[in-house]
JSON list of C-alpha atoms in Angstrom, two decimals:
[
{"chain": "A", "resi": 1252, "resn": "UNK", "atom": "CA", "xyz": [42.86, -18.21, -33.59]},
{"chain": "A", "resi": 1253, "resn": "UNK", "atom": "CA", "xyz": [46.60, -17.22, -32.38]},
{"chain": "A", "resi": 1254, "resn": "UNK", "atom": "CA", "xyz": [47.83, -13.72, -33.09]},
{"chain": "A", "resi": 1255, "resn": "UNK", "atom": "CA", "xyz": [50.88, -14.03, -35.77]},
{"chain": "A", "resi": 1256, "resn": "UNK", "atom": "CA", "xyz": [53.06, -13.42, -32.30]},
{"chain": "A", "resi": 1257, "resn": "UNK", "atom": "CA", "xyz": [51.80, -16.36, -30.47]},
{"chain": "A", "resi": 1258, "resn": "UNK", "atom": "CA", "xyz": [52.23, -18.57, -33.72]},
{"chain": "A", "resi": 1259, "resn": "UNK", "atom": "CA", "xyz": [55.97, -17.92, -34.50]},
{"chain": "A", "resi": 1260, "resn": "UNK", "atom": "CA", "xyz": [56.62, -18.20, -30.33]},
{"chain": "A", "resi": 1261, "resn": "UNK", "atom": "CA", "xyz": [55.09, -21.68, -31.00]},
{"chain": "A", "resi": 1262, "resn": "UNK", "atom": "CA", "xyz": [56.68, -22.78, -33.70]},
{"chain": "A", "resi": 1263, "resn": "UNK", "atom": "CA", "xyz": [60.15, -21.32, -32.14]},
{"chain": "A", "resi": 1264, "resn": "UNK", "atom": "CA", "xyz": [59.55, -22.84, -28.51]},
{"chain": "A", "resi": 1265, "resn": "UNK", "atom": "CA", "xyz": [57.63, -26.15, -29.17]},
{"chain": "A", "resi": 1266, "resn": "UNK", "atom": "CA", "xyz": [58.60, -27.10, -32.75]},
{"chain": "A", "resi": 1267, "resn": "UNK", "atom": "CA", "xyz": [57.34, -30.59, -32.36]},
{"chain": "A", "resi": 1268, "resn": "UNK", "atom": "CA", "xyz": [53.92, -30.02, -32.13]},
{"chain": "A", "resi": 1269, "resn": "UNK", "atom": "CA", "xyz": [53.47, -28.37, -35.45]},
{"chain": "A", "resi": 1270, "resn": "UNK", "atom": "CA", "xyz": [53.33, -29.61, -39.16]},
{"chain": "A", "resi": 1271, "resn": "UNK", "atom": "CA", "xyz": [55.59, -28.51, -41.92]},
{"chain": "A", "resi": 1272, "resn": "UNK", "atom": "CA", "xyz": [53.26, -26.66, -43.69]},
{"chain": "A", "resi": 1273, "resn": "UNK", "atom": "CA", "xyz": [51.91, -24.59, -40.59]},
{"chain": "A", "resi": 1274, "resn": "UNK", "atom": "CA", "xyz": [55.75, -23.50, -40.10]},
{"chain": "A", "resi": 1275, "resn": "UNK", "atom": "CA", "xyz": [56.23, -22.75, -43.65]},
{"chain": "A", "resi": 1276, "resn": "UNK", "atom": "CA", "xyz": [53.24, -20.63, -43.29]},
{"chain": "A", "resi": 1277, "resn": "UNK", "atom": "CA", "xyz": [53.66, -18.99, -40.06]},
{"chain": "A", "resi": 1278, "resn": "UNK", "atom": "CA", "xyz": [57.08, -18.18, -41.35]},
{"chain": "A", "resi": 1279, "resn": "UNK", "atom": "CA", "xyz": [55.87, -17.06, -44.60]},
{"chain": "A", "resi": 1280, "resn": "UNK", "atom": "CA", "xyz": [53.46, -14.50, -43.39]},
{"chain": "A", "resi": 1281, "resn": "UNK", "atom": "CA", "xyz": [56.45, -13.42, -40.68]},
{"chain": "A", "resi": 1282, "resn": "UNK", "atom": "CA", "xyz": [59.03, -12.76, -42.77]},
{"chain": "A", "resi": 1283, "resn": "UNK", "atom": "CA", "xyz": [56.57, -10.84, -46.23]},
{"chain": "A", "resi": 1284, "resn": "UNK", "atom": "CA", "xyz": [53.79, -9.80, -44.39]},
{"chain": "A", "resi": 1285, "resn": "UNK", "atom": "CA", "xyz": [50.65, -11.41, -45.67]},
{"chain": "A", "resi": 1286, "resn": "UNK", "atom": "CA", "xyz": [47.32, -12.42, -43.62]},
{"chain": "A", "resi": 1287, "resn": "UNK", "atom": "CA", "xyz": [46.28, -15.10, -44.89]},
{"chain": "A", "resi": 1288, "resn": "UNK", "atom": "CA", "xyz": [44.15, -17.37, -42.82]},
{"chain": "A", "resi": 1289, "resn": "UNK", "atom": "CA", "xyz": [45.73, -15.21, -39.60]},
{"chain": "A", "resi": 1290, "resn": "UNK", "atom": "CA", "xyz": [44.24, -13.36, -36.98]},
{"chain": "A", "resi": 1291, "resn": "UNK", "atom": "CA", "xyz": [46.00, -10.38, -36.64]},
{"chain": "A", "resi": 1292, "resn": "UNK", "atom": "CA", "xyz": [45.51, -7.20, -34.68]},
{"chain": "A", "resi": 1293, "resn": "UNK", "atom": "CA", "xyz": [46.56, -5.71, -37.72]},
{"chain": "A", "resi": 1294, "resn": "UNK", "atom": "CA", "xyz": [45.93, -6.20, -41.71]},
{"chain": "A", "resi": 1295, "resn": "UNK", "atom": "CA", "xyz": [48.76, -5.05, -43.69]},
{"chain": "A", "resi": 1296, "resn": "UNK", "atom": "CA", "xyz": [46.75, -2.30, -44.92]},
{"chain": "A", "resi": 1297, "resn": "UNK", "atom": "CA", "xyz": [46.04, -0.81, -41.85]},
{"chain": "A", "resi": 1298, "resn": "UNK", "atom": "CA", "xyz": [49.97, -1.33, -40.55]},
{"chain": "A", "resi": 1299, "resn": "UNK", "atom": "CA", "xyz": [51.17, 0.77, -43.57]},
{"chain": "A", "resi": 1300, "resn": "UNK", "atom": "CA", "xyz": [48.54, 3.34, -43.53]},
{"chain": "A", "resi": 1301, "resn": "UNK", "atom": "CA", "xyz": [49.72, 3.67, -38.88]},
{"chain": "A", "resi": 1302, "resn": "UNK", "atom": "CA", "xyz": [53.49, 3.74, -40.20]},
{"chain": "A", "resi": 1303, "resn": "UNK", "atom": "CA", "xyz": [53.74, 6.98, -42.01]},
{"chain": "A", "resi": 1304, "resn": "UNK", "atom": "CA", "xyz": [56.64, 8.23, -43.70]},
{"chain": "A", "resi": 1305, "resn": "UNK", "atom": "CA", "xyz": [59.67, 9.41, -41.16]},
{"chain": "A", "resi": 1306, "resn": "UNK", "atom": "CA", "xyz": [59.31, 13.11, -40.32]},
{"chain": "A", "resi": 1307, "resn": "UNK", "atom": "CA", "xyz": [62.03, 15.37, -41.77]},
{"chain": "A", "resi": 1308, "resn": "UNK", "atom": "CA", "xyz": [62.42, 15.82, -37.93]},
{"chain": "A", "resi": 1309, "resn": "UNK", "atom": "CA", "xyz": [63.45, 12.27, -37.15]},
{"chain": "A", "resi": 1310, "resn": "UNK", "atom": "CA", "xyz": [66.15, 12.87, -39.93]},
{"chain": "A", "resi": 1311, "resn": "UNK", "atom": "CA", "xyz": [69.42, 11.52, -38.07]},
{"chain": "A", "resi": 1312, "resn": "UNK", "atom": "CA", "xyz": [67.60, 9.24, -35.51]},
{"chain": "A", "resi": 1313, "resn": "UNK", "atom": "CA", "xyz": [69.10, 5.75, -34.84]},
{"chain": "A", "resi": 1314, "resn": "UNK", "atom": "CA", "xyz": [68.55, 2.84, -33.14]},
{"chain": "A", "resi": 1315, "resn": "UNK", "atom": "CA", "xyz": [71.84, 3.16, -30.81]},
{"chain": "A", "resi": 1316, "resn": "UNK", "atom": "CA", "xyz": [71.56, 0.55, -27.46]},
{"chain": "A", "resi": 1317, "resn": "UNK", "atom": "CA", "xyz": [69.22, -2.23, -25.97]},
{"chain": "A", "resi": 1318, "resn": "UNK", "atom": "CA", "xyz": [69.91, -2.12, -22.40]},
{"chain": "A", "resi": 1319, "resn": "UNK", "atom": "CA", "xyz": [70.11, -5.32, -20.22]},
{"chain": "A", "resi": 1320, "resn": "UNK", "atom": "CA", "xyz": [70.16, -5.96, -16.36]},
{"chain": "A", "resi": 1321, "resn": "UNK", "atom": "CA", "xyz": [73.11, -8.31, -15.63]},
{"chain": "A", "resi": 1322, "resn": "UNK", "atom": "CA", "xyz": [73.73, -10.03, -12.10]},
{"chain": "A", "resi": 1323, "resn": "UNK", "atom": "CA", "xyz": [77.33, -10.57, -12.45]},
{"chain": "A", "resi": 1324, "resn": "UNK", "atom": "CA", "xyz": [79.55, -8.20, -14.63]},
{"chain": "A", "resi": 1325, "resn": "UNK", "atom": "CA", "xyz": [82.60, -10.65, -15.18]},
{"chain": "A", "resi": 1326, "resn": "UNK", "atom": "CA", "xyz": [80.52, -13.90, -16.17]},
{"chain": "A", "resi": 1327, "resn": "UNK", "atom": "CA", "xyz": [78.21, -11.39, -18.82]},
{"chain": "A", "resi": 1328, "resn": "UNK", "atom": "CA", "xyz": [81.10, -9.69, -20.30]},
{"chain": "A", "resi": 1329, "resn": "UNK", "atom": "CA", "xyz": [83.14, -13.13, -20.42]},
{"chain": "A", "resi": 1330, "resn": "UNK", "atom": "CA", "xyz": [79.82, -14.31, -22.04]},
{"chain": "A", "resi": 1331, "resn": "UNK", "atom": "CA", "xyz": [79.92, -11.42, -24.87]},
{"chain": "A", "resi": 1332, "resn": "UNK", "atom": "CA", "xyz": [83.31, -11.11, -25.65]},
{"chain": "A", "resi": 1333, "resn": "UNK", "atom": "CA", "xyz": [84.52, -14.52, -25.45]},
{"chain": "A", "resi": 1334, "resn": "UNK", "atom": "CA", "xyz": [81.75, -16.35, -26.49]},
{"chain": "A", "resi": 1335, "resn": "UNK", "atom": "CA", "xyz": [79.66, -14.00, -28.92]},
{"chain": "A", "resi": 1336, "resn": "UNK", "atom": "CA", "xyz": [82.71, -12.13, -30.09]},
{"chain": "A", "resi": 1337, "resn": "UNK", "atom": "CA", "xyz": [81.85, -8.13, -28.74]},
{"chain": "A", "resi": 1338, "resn": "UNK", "atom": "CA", "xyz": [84.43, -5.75, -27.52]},
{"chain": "A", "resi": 1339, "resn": "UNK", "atom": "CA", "xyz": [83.94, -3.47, -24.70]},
{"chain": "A", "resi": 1340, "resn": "UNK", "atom": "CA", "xyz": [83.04, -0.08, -26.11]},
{"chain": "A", "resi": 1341, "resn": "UNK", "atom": "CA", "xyz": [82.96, 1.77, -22.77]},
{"chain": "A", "resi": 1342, "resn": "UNK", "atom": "CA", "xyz": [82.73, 1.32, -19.00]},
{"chain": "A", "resi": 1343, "resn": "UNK", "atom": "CA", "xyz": [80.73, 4.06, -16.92]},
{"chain": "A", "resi": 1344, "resn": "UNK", "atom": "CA", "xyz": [80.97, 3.93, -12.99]},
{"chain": "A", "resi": 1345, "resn": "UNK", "atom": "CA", "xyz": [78.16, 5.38, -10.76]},
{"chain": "A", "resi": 1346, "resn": "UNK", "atom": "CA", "xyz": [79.40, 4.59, -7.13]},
{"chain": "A", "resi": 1347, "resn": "UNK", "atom": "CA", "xyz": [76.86, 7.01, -5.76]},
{"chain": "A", "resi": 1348, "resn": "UNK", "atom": "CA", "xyz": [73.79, 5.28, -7.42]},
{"chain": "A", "resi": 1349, "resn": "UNK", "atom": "CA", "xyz": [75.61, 2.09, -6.99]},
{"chain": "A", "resi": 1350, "resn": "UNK", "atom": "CA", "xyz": [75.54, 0.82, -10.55]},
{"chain": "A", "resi": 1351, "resn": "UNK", "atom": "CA", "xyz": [77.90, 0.21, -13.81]},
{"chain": "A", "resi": 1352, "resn": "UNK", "atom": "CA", "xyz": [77.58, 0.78, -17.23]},
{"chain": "A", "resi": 1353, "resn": "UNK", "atom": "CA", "xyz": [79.35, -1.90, -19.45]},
{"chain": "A", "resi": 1354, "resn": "UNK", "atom": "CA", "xyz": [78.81, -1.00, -23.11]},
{"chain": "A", "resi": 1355, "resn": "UNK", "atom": "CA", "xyz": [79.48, -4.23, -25.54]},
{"chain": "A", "resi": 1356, "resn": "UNK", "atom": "CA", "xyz": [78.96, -4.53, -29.71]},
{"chain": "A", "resi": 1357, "resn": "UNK", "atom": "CA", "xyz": [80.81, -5.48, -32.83]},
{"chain": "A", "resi": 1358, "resn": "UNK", "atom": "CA", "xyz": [83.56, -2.96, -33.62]},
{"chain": "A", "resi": 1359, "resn": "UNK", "atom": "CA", "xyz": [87.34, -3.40, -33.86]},
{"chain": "A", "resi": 1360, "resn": "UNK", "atom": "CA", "xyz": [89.06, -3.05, -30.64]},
{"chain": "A", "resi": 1361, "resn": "UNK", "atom": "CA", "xyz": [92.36, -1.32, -32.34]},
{"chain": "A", "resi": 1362, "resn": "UNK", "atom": "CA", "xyz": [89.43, 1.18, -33.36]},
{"chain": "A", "resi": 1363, "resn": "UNK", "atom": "CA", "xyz": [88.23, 2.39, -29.91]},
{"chain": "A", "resi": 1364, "resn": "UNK", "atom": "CA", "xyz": [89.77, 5.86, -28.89]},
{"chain": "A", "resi": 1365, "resn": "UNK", "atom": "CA", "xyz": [91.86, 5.68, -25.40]},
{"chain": "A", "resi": 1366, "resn": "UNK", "atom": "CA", "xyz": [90.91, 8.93, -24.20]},
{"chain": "A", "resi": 1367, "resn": "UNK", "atom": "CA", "xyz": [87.93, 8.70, -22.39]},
{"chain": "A", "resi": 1368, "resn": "UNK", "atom": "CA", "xyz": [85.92, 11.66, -23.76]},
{"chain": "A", "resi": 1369, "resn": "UNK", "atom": "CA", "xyz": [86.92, 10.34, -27.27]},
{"chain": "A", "resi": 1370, "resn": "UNK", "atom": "CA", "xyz": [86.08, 6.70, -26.37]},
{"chain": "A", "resi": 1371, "resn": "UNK", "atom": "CA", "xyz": [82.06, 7.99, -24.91]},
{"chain": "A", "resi": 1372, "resn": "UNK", "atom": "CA", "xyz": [81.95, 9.86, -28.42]},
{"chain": "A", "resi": 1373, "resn": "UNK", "atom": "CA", "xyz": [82.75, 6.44, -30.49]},
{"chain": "A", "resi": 1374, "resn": "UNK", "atom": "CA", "xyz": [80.34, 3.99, -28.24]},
{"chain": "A", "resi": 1375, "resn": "UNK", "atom": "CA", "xyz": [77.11, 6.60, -28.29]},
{"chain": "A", "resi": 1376, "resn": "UNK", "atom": "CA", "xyz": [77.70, 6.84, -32.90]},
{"chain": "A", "resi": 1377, "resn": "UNK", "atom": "CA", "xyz": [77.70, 2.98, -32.72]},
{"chain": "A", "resi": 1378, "resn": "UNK", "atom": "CA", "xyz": [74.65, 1.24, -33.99]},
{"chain": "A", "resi": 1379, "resn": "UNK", "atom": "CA", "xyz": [73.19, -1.65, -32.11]},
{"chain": "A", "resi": 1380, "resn": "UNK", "atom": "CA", "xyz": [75.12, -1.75, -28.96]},
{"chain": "A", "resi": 1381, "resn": "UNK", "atom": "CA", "xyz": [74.44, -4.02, -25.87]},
{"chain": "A", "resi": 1382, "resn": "UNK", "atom": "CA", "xyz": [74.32, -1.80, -22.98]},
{"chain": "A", "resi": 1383, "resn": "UNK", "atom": "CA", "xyz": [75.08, -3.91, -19.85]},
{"chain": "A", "resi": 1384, "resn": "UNK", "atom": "CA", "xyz": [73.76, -2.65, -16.51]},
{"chain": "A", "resi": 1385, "resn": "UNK", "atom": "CA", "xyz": [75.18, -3.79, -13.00]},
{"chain": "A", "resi": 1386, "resn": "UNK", "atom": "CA", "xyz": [73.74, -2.92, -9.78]},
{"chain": "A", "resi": 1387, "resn": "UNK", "atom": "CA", "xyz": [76.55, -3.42, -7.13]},
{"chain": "A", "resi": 1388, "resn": "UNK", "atom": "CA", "xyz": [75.35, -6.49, -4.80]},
{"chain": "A", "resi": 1389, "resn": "UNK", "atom": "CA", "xyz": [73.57, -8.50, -7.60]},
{"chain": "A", "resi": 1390, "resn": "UNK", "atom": "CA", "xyz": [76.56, -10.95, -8.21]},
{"chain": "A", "resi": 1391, "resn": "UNK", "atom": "CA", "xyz": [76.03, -12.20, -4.36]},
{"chain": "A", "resi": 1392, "resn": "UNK", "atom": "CA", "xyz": [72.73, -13.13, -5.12]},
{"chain": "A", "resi": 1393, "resn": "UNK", "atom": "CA", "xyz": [72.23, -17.08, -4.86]},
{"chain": "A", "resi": 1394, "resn": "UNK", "atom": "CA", "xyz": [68.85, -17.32, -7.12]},
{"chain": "A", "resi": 1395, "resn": "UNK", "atom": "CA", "xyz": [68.30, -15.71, -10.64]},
{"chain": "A", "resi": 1396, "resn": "UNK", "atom": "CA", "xyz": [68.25, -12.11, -10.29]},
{"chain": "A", "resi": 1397, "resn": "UNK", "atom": "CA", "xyz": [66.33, -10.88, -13.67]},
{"chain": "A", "resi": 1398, "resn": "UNK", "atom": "CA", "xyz": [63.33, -11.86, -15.70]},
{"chain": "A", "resi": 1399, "resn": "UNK", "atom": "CA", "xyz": [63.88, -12.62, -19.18]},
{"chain": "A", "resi": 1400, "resn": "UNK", "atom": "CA", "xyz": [60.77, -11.85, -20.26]},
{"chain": "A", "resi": 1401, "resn": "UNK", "atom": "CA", "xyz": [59.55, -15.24, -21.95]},
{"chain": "A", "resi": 1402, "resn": "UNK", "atom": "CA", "xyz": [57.66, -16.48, -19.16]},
{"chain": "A", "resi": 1403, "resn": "UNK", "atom": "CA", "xyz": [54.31, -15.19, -17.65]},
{"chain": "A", "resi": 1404, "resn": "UNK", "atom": "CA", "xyz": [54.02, -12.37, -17.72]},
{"chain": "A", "resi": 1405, "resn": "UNK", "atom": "CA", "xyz": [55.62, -12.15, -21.03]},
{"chain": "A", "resi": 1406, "resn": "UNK", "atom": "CA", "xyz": [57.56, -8.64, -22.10]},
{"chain": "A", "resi": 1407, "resn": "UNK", "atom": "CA", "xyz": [60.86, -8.99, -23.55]},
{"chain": "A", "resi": 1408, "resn": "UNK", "atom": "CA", "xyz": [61.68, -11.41, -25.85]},
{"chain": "A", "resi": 1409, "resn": "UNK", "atom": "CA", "xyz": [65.71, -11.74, -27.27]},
{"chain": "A", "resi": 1410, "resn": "UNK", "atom": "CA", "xyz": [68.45, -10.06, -29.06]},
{"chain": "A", "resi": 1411, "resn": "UNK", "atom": "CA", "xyz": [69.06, -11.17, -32.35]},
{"chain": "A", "resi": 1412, "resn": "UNK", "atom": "CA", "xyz": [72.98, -12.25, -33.97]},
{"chain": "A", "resi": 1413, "resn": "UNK", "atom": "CA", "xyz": [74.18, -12.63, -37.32]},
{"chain": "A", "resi": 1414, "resn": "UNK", "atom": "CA", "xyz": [76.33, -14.66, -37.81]},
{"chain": "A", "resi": 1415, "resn": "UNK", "atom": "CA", "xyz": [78.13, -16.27, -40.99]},
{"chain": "A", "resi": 1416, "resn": "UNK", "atom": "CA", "xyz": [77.25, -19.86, -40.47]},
{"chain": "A", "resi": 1417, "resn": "UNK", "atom": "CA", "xyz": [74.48, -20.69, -37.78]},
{"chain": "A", "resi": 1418, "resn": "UNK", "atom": "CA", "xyz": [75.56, -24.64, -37.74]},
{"chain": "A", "resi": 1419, "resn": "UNK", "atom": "CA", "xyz": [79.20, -24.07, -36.89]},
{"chain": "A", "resi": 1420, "resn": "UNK", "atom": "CA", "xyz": [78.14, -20.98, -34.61]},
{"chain": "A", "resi": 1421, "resn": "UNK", "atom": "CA", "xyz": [76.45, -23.35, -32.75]},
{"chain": "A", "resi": 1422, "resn": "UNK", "atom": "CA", "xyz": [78.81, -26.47, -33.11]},
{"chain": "A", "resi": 1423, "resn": "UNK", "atom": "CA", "xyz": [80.97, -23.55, -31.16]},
{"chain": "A", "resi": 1424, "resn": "UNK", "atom": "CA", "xyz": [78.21, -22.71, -28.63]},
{"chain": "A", "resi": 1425, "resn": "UNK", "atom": "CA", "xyz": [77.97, -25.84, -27.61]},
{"chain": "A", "resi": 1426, "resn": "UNK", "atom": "CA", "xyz": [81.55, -26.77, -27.19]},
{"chain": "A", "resi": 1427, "resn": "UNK", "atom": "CA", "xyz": [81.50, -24.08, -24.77]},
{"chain": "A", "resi": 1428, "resn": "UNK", "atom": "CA", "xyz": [78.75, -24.91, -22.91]},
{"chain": "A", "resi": 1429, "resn": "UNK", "atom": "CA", "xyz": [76.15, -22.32, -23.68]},
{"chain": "A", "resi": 1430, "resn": "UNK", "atom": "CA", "xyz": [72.82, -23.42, -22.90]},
{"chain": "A", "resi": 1431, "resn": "UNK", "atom": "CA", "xyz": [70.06, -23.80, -26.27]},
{"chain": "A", "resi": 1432, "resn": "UNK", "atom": "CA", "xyz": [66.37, -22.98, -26.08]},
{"chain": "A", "resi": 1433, "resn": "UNK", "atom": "CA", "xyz": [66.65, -24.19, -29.76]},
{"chain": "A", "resi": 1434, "resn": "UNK", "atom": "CA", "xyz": [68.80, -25.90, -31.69]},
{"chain": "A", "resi": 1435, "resn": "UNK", "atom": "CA", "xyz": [69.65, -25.28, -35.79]},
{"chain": "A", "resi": 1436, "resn": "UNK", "atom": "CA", "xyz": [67.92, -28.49, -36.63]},
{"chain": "A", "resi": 1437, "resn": "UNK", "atom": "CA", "xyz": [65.26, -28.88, -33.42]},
{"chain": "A", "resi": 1438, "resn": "UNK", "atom": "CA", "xyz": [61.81, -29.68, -34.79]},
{"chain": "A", "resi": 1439, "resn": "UNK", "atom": "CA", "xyz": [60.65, -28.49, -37.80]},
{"chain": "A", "resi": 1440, "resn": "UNK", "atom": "CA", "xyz": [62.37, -25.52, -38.54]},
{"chain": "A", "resi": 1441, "resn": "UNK", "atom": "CA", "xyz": [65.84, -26.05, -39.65]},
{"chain": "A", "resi": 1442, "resn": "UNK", "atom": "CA", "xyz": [68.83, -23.13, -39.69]},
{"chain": "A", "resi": 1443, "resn": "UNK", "atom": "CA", "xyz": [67.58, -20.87, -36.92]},
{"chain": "A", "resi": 1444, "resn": "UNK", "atom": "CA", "xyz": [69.19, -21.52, -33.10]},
{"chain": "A", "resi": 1445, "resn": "UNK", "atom": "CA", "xyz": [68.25, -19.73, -29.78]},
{"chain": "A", "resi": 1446, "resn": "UNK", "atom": "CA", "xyz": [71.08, -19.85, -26.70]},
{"chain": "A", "resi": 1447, "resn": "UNK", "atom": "CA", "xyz": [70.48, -18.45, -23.69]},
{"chain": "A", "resi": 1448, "resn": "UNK", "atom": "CA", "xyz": [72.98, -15.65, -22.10]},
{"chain": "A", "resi": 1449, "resn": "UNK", "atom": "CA", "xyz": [74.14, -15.86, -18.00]},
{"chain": "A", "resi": 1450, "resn": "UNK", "atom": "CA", "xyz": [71.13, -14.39, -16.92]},
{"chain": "A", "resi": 1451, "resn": "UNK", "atom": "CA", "xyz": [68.97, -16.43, -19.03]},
{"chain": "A", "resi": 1452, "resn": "UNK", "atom": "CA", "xyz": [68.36, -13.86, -21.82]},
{"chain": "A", "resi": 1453, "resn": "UNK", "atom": "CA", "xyz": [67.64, -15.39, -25.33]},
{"chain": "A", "resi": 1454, "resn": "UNK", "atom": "CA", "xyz": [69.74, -14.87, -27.96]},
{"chain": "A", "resi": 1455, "resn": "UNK", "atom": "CA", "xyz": [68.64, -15.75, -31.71]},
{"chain": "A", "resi": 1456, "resn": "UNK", "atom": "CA", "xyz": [71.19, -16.91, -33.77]},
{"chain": "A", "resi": 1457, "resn": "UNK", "atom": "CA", "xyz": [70.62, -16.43, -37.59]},
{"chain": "A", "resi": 1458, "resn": "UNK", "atom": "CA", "xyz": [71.63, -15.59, -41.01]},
{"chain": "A", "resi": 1459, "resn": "UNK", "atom": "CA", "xyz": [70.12, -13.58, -43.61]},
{"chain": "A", "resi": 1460, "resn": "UNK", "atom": "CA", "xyz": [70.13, -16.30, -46.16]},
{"chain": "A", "resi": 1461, "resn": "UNK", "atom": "CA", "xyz": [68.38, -18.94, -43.85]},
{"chain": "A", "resi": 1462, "resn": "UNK", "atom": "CA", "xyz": [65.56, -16.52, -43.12]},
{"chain": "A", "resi": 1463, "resn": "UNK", "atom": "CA", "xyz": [64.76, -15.50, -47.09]},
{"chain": "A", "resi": 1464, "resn": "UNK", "atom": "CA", "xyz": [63.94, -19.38, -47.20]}
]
């Protein structure tokens, strides 16, 4: 039997191959949890009873950055802000270490401060930034650079993006030449998209509404 993992990278990366019901299923049991039929690591018993309660010490804690390795700065941040709609929160230089800091996510850019101490304060109280990394050199590279993580051996998987309508998001996408993993209505599973980033990161495209389903 497939762990629950395996089964919803199946049904996401080779749609064709599997019946309605199994996505409804392995979709099902994603999304509310249950373990039916599934061979899981876990039971949902046992995850609740590992995930206790937050410590009154964790009070404050946030989820604040995912940090990415890019090979060229101006064909990522043309990627993000152009194409996926971020603003750049903050740029940090490291000559001696021979690296940049590009800081992307979804805030107004009339909102970020000009003054540089200001303008670190507003980017590290975001939530859910994309922190960009550059190591000087990279962009001469000829070949790819960075694993993405969805090939042996297997670590990360994507970032995730609301957006308002996944269709016309990726009508857009398209238009603009962005490469798909998956499209909205690829194989069995219909109103859920995966694009691919310049350094071949994936990207899920969804929206609340399509994932309740």
């Amino acid at each position: 039997m497939l762990s629950l993992q395996r089964q919803v990278i199946r049904v996401l990366c080779r749609p064709n191959i599997v019946s309605q019901a199994s996505v409804k299923s392995v979709l099902r049991n994603f999304i509310f949890g249950s373990t039916n039929s599934l061979n899981m690591a876990l039971s949902d018993d046992e995850a609740r009873k590992v995930c206790i309660p937050p410590p009154p010490e964790t009070e404050g804690f946030f989820f604040q950055q995912t940090m990415l390795r890019i090979k060229d700065p101006k064909k990522s941040l043309d990627f993000y802000s152009r194409v996926m709609g971020m603003s750049l929160l903050l740029k940090l230089d490291f000559p001696p270490m021979d690296f940049s800091l590009y800081f992307m996510g979804y805030e107004n850019a009339a909102d970020i401060p000009s003054d540089p101490k200001e303008r670190a304060r507003f980017c590290f109280s975001r939530k859910a930034t994309l922190e960009l990394t550059h190591n000087y050199g990279t962009e001469k590279e000829d070949k790819a650079v960075y694993h993405n993580g969805n090939s042996d051996p297997r670590g990360f998987g994507h970032i995730g993006i609301v957006v308002p309508d996944v269709y016309k998001s990726c009508e857009r996408f398209e238009q603009l030449g962005v490469p798909f993993i998956k499209k909205p209505d690829g194989g069995k599973m219909k109103g859920l998209a995966f694009i691919q980033d310049p350094d071949g990161y994936w990207i899920e495209i969804l929206n609340p509404q399509n994932m309740a389903k």
